[in-house]
Short mmCIF file of C-alpha atoms and ligand atoms in Angstrom, two decimals:
data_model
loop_
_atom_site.label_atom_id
_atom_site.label_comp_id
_atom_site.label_asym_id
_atom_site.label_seq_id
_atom_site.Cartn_x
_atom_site.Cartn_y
_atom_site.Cartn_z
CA UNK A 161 -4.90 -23.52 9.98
CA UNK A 162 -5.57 -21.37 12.79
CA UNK A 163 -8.75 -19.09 13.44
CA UNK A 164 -9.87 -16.03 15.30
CA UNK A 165 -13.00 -14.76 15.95
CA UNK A 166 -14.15 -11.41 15.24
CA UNK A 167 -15.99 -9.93 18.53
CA UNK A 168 -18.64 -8.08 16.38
CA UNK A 169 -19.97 -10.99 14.23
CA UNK A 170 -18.82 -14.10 15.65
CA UNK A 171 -16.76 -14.95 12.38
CA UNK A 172 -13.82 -17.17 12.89
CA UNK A 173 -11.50 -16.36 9.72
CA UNK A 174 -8.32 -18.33 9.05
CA UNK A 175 -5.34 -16.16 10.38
CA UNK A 176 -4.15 -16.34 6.68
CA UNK A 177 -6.44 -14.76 3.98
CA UNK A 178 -5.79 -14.51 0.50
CA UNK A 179 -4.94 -10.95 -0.68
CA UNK A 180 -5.93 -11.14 -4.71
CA UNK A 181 -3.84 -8.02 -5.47
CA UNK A 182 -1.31 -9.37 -7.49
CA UNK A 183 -2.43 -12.89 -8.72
CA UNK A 184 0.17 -14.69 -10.96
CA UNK A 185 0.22 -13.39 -14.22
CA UNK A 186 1.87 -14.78 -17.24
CA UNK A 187 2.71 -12.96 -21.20
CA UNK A 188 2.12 -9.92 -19.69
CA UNK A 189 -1.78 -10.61 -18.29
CA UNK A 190 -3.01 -12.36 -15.49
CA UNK A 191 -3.06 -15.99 -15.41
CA UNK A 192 -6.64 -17.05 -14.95
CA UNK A 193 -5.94 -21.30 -14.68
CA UNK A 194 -2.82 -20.67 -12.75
CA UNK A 195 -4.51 -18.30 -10.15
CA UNK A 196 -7.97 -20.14 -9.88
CA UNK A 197 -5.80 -23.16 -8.54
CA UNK A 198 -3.59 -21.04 -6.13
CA UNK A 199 -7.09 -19.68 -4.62
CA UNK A 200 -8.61 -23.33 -4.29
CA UNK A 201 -5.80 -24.85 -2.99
CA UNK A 202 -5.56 -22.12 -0.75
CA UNK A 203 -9.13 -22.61 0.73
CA UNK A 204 -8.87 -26.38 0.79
CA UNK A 205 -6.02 -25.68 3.05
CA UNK A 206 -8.19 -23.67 5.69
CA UNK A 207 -8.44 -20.53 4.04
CA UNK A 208 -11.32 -18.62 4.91
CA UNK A 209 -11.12 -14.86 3.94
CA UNK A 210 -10.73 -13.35 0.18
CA UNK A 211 -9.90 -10.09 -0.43
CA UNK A 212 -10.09 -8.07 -3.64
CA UNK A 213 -11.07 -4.85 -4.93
CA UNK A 214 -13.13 -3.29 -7.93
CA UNK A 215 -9.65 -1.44 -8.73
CA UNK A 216 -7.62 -4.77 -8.45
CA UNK A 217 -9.73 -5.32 -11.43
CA UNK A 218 -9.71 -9.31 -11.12
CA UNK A 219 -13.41 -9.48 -9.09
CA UNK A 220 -14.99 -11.65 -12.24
CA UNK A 221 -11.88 -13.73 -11.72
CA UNK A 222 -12.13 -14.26 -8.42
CA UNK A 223 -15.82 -14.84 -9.10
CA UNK A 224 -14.96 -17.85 -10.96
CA UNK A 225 -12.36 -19.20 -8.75
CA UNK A 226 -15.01 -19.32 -6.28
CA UNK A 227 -17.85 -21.37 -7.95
CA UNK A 228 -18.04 -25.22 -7.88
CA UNK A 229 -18.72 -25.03 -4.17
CA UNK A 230 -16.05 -23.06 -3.00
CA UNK A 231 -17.95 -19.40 -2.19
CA UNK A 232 -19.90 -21.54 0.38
CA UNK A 233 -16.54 -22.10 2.05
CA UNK A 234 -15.35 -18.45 2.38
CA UNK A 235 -15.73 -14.68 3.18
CA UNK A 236 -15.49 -12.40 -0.06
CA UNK A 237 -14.03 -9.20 1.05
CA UNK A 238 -14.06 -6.08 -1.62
CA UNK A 239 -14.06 -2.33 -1.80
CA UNK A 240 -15.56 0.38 -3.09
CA UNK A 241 -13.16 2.93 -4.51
CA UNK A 242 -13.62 6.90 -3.15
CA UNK A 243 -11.33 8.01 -5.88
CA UNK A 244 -13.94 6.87 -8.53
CA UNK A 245 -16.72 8.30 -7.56
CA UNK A 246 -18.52 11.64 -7.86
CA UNK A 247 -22.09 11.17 -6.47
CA UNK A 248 -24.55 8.90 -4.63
CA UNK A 249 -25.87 7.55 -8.10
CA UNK A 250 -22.03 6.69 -8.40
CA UNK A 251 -21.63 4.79 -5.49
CA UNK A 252 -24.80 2.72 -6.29
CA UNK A 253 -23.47 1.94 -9.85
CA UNK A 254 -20.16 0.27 -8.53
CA UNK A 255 -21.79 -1.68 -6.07
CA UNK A 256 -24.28 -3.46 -8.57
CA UNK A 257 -21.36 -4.10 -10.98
CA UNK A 258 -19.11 -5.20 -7.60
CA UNK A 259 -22.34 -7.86 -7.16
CA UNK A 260 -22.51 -8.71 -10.78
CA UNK A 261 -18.72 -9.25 -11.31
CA UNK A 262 -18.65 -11.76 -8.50
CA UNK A 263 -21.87 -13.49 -9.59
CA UNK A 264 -23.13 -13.05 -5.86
CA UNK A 265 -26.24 -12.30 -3.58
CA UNK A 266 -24.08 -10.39 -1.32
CA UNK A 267 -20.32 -9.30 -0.41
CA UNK A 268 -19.64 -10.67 3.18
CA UNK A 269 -16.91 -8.04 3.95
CA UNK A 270 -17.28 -4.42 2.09
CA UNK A 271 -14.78 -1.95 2.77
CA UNK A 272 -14.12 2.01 1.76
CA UNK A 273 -10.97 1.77 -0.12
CA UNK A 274 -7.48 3.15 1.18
CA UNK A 275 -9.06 6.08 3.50
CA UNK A 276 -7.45 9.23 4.85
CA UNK A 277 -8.58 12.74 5.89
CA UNK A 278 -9.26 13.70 2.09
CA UNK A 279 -11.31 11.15 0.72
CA UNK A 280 -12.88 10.42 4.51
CA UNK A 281 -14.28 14.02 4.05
CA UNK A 282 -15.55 13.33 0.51
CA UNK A 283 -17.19 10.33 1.52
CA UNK A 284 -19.36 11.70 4.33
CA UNK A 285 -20.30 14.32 2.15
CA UNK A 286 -22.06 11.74 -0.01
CA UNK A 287 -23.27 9.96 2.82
CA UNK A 288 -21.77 7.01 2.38
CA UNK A 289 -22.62 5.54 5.68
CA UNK A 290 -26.24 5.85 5.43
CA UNK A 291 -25.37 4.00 2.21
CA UNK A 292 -23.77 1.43 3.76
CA UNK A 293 -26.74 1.20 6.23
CA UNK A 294 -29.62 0.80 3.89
CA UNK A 295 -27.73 -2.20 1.40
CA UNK A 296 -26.64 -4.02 4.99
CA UNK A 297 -30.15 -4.27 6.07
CA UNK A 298 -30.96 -5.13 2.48
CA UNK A 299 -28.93 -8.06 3.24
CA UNK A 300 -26.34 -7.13 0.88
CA UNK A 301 -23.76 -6.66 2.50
CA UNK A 302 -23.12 -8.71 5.89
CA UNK A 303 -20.27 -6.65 6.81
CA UNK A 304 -19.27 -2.94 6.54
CA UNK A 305 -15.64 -1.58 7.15
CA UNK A 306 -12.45 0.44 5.81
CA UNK A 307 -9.12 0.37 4.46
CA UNK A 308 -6.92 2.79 5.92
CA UNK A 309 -3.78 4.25 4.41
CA UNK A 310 -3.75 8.28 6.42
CA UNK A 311 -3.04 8.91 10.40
CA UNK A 312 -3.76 7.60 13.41
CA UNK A 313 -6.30 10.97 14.11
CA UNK A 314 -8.35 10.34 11.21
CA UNK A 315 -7.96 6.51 11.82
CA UNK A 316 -9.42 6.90 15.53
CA UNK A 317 -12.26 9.57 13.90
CA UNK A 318 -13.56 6.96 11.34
CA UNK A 319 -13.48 4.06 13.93
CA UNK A 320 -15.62 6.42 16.12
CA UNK A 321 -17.85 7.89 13.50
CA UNK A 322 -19.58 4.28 12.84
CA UNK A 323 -20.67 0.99 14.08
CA UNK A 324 -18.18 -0.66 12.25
CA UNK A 325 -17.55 -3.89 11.84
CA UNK A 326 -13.93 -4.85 11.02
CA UNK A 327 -11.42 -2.47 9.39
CA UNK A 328 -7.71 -3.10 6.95
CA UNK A 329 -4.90 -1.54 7.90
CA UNK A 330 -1.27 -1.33 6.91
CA UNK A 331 1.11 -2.99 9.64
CA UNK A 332 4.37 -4.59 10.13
CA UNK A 333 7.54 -4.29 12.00
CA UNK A 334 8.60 -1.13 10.44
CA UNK A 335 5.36 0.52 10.65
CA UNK A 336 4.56 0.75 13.98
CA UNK A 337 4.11 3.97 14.27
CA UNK A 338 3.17 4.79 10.76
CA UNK A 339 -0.81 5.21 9.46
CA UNK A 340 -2.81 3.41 12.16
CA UNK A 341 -0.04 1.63 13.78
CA UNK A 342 0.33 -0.29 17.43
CA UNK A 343 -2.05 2.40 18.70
CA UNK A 344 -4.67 2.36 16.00
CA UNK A 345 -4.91 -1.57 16.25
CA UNK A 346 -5.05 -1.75 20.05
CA UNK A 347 -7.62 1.31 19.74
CA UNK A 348 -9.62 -0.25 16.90
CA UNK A 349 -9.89 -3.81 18.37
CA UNK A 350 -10.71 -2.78 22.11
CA UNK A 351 -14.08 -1.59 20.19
CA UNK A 352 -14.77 -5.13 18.92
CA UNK A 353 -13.98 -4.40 15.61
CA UNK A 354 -12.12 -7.43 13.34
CA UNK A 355 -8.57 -6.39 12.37
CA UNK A 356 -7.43 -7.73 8.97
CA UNK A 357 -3.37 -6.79 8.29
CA UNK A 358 -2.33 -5.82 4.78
CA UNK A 359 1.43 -5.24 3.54
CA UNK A 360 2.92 -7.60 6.21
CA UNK A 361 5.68 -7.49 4.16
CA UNK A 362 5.71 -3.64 3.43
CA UNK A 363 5.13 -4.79 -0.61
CA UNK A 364 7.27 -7.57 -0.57
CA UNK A 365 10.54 -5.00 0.61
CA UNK A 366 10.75 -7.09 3.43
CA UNK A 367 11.13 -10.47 1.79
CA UNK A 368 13.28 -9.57 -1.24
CA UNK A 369 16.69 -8.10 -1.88
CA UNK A 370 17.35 -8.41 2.07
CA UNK A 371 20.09 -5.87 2.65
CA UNK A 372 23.32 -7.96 3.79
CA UNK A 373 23.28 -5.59 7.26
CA UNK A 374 20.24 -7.18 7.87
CA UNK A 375 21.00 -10.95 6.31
CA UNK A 376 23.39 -10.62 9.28
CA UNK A 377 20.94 -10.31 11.68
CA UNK A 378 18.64 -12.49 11.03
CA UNK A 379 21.44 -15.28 10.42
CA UNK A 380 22.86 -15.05 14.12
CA UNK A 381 19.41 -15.77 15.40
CA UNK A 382 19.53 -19.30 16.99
CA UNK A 383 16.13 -20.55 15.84
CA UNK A 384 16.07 -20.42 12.00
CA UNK A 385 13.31 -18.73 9.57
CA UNK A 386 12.72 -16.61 6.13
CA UNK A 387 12.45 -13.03 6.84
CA UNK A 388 8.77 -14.00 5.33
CA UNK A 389 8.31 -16.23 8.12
CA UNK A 390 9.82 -13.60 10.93
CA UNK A 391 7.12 -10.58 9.52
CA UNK A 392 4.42 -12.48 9.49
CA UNK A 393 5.03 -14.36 12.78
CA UNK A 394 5.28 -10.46 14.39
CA UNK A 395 2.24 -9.72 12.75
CA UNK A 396 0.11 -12.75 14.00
CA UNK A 397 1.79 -12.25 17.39
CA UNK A 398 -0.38 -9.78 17.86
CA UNK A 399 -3.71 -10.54 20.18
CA UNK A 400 -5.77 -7.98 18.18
CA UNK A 401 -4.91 -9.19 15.06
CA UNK A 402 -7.76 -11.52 13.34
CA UNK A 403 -6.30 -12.40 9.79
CA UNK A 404 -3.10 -11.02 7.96
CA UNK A 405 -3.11 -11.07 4.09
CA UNK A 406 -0.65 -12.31 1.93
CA UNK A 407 -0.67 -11.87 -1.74
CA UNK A 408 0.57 -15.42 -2.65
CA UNK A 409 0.95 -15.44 -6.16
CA UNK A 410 4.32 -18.58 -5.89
CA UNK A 411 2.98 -21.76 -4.85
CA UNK A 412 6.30 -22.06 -2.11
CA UNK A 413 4.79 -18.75 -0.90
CA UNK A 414 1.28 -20.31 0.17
CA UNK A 415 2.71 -23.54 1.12
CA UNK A 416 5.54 -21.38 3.62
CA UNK A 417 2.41 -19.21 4.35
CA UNK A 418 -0.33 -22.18 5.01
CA UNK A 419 2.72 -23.40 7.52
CA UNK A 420 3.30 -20.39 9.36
CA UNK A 421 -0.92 -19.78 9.76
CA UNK A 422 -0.72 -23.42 11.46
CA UNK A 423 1.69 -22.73 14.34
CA UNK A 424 1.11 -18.33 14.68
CA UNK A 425 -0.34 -18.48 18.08
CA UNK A 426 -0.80 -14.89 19.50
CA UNK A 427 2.16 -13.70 22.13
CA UNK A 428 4.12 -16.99 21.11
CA UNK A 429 7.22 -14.81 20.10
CA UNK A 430 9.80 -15.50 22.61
CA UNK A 431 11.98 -12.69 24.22
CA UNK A 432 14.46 -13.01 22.30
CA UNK A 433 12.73 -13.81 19.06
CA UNK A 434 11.71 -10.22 19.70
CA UNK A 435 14.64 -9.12 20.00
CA UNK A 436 15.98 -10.13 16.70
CA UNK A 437 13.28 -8.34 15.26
CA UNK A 438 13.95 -5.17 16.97
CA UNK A 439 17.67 -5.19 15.79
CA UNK A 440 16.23 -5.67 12.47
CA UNK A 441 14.02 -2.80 12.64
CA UNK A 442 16.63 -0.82 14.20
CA UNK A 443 18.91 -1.59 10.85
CA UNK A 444 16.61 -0.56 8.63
CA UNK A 445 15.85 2.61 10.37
CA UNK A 446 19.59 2.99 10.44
CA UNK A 447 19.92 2.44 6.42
CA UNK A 448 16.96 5.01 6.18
CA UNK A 449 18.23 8.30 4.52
CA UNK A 450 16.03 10.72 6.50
CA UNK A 451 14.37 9.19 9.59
CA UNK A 452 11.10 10.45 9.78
CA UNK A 453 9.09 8.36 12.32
CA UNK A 454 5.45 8.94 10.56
CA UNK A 455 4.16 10.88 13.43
CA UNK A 456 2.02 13.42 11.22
CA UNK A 457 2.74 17.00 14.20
CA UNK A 458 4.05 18.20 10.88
CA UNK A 459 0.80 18.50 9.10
CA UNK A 460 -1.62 19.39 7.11
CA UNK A 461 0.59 21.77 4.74
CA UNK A 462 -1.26 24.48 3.86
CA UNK A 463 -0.02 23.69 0.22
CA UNK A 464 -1.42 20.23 0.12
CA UNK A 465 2.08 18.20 0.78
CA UNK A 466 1.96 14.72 2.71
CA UNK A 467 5.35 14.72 4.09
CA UNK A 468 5.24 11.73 5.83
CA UNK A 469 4.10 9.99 2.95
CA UNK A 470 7.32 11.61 0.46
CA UNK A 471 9.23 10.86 3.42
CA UNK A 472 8.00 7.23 3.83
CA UNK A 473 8.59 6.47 -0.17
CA UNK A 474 11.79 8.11 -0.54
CA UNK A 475 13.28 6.20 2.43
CA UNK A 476 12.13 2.95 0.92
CA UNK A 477 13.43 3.75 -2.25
CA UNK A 478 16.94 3.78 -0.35
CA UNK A 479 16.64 0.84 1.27
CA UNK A 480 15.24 -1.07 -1.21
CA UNK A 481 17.20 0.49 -4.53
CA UNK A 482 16.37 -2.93 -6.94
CA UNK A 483 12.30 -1.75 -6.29
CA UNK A 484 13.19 2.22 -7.12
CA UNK A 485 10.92 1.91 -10.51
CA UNK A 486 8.24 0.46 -8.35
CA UNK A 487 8.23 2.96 -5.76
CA UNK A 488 8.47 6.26 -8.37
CA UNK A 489 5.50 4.79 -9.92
CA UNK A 490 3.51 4.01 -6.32
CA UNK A 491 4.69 7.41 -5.32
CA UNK A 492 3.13 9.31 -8.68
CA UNK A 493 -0.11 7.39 -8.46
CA UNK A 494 -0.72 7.77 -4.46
CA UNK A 495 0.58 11.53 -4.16
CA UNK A 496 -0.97 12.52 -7.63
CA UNK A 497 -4.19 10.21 -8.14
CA UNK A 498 -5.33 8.49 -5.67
CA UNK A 499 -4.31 11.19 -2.86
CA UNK A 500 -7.07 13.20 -4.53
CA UNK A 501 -4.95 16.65 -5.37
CA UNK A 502 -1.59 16.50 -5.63
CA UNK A 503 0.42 15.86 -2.47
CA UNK A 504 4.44 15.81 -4.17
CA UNK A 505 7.28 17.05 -2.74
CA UNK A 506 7.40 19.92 -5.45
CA UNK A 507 4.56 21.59 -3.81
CA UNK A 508 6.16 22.80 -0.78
CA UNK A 509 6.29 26.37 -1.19
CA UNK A 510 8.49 27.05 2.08
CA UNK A 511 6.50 28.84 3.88
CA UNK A 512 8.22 27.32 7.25
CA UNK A 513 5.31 25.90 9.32
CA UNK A 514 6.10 22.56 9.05
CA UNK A 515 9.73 22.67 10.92
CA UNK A 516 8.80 24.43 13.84
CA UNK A 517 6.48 21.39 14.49
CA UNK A 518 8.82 17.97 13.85
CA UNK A 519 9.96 16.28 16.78
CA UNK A 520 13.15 14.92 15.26
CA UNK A 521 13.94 18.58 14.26
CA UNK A 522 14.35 17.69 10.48
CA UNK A 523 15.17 19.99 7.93
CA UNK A 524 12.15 19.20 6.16
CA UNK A 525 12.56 21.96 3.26
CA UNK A 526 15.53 20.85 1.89
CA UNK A 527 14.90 17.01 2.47
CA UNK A 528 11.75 17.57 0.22
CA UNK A 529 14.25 19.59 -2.35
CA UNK A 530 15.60 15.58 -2.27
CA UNK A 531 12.74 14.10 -3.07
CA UNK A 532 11.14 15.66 -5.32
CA UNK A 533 14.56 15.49 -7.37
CA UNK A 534 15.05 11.44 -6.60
CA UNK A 535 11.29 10.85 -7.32
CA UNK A 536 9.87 12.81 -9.61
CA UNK A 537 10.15 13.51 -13.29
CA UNK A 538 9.57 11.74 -16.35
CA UNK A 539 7.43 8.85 -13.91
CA UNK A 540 5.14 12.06 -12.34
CA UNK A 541 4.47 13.50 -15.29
CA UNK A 542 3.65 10.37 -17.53
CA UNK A 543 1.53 8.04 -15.17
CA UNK A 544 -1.04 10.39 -13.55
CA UNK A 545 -2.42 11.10 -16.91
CA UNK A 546 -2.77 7.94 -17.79
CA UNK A 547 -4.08 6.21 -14.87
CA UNK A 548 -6.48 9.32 -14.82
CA UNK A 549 -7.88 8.68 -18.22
CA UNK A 550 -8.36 4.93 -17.41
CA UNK A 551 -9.92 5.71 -14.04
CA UNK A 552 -12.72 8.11 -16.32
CA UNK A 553 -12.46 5.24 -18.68
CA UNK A 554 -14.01 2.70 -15.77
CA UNK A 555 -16.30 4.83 -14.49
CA UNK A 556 -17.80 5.16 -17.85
CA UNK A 557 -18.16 0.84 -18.14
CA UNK A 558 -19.60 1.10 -15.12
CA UNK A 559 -21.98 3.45 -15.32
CA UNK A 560 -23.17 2.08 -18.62
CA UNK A 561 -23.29 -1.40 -17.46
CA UNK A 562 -25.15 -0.78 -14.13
CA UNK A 563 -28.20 1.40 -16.43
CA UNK A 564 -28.13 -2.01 -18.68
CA UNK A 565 -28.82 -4.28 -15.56
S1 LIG B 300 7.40 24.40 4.26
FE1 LIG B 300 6.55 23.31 2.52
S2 LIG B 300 5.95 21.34 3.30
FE2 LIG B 300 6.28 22.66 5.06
S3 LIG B 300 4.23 23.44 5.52
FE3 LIG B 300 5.22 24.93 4.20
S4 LIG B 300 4.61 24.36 2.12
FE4 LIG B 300 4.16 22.62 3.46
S1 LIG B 301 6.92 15.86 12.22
FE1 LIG B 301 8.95 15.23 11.52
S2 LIG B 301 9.10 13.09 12.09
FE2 LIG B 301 6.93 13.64 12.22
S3 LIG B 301 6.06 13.14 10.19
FE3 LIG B 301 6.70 15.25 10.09
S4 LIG B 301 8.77 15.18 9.29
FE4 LIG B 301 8.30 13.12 10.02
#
């Protein structure tokens, strides 16, 4: 296993760490035996770094996977969600329950959960940082940073707005200019901060159902790997990168994965290694329906629609048709929950503004006419609900179990 060190603290985490978001699960529920033993064999192989979240809802789980000796032997990493919370006294209740799920002192790396300019604002407004001030000199924390899931302005505002010290964000070959991208990691790591990778594989799209355009590709290339292997060599090619997480819930997955973290040197990716990857990006742009490049100059709508983000879903939902379930229900639970108000397609109004300011020149009207007829429907209108009333649901266990500690 390889390490790198995070300027800020002096931490050396394993270039691979664990991402607990989908642990195996079997009959329909998580399997607890099954998963513990992933997570230990992971760690006895050099894994360093866990990372979970109060909404993954598997922190007692994880808890238990780490006692016997094996919390000693590795960073817990968790969030607090800004989409479940209303106050201050909010904020404190998760974190108790956060401390009590995991059967811990203290969390060594706490983040703010999936931030963009929405719930940023929301969370300065209940002064979250001198929050996460007061329970890091407490000792409860030994770490504060973010997840990030808006654009790169808001990224570069929150990396400047705090003495952070590491940060999550989304990044892989197709996503380089997308959220925080190239220049929100080289910005964010020339301040010291530690740079942990999520969605290497952009949810797996990249591994599974490999269109045969791209198949192509990657078979003429003279040295031989998975297209697992290929994205997360790219992403570990990169200097600024400390640790990239995979969610390995097959044991071949942590075995190919607990390879790759022994060999990933940074800027080992030959020329034309690179090059293969480019033509493979350049594929999948090709097989996208409607192009957008994630560069944001189209926004904020006045009406409260994340383009880029309808644009980004719809596109994968092309390119990746077998996961078109998967992506209706990701894009009805980010655009209407966890966005904070409803971001669809359906809300453009066409008032204009938007057009006059895209780069590519890109009808964006009528492409959102598409996608709000591809992608929503029956999925929009059943799973909001839902996932609201078992968000109020939580906060309610929460809130009741932090006034019984
Ligand atoms: S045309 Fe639609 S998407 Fe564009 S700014 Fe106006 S309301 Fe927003
Ligand atoms: S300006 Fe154009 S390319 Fe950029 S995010 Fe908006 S729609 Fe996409």
């Amino acid at each position: 296993m390889l390490y790198r060190k995070v300027e800020k603290n002096g931490d050396e985490l394993s270039v691979l760490g664990y991402g607990a978001m989908r642990l195996p699960s079997k009959n329909g529920r998580t399997d607890e035996e099954r998963s513990i033993k992933q997570i230990r064999y992971a760690i006895d192989h050099g894994v360093n770094y866990i990372d979970t979240a109060i909404a993954y809802m598997n922190e007692p789980l994880v808890g238990r996977a780490l006692q016997d000796g094996y919390r000693e032997k590795v960073k817990i990493a968790t969030k607090l969600p800004p989409w479940n919370v209303k106050n201050k006294e909010d904020i404190e209740n998760v974190f108790k329950v956060q401390l009590e799920n995991f059967n811990i002192e203290y969390i060594d790396y706490y983040m703010l959960h999936g931030l963009h300019a929405t719930n940023w604002k929301k969370m300065i407004e209940l002064d979250v940082l001198t929050f996460l001030d007061r329970i890091k000199k407490a000792g409860k924390i030994k770490n504060a940073g973010f997840s990030f899931h808006g654009d790169k302005d808001t990224f570069k505002e929150i990396v400047d707005s705090y003495d952070w010290d590491f940060c999550m964000i989304q990044y892989n070959y197709l996503d380089e200019e997308n959220q925080a991208g190239t220049e929100g990691l080289k910005y964010a790591a020339q301040k010291g901060l530690g740079i942990i990778v999520m969605e290497p594989f952009r949810g797996g799209n990249l591994t599974r159902a490999i269109p045969p355009e791209v198949q192509e590709i990657w078979d003429k290339s003279e040295v031989k790997r998975t297209p697992a292997e290929w994205a997360l060599r790219w992403v570990l090619n990169h200097p600024e990168v400390t640790c990239v997480l995979s969610g390995m819930n097959e044991e071949e997955h942590i075995e190919e994965n607990l390879k790759i973290a022994d060999e990933a040197v940074p800027n080992s990716l030959s020329k034309e290694e690179l090059d293969i990857i480019g033509q493979v990006r350049d594929k999948y742009r090709e097989l996208m329906k409607i192009g957008c490049t994630g560069c944001r100059y189209c926004m904020p709508c006045p009406s409260g629609v994340d383009i880029a983000k309808c644009f980004e879903m719809y596109d994968s939902s092309k390119i990746f048709p077998s996961n078109k379930i998967e992506t209706q229900i990701m894009y009805a639970l980010s655009l209407g929950v966890i966005h904070g108000k409803p971001a669809y397609a359906s809300n453009c109004t066409k008032c204009g503004k938007c057009e006059r300011h895209c780069p590519q020149e890109l009808p964006i009207m009528d492409l959102l006419d598409d996608v709000s007829g591809d992608m929503e429907g029956v999925i929009t209108k059943i799973f909001p609900p839902i996932f609201k009333t078992y968000l109020r649901f939580d906060k309610y266990r929460t809130d009741r179990r932090a006034r019984n500690m």
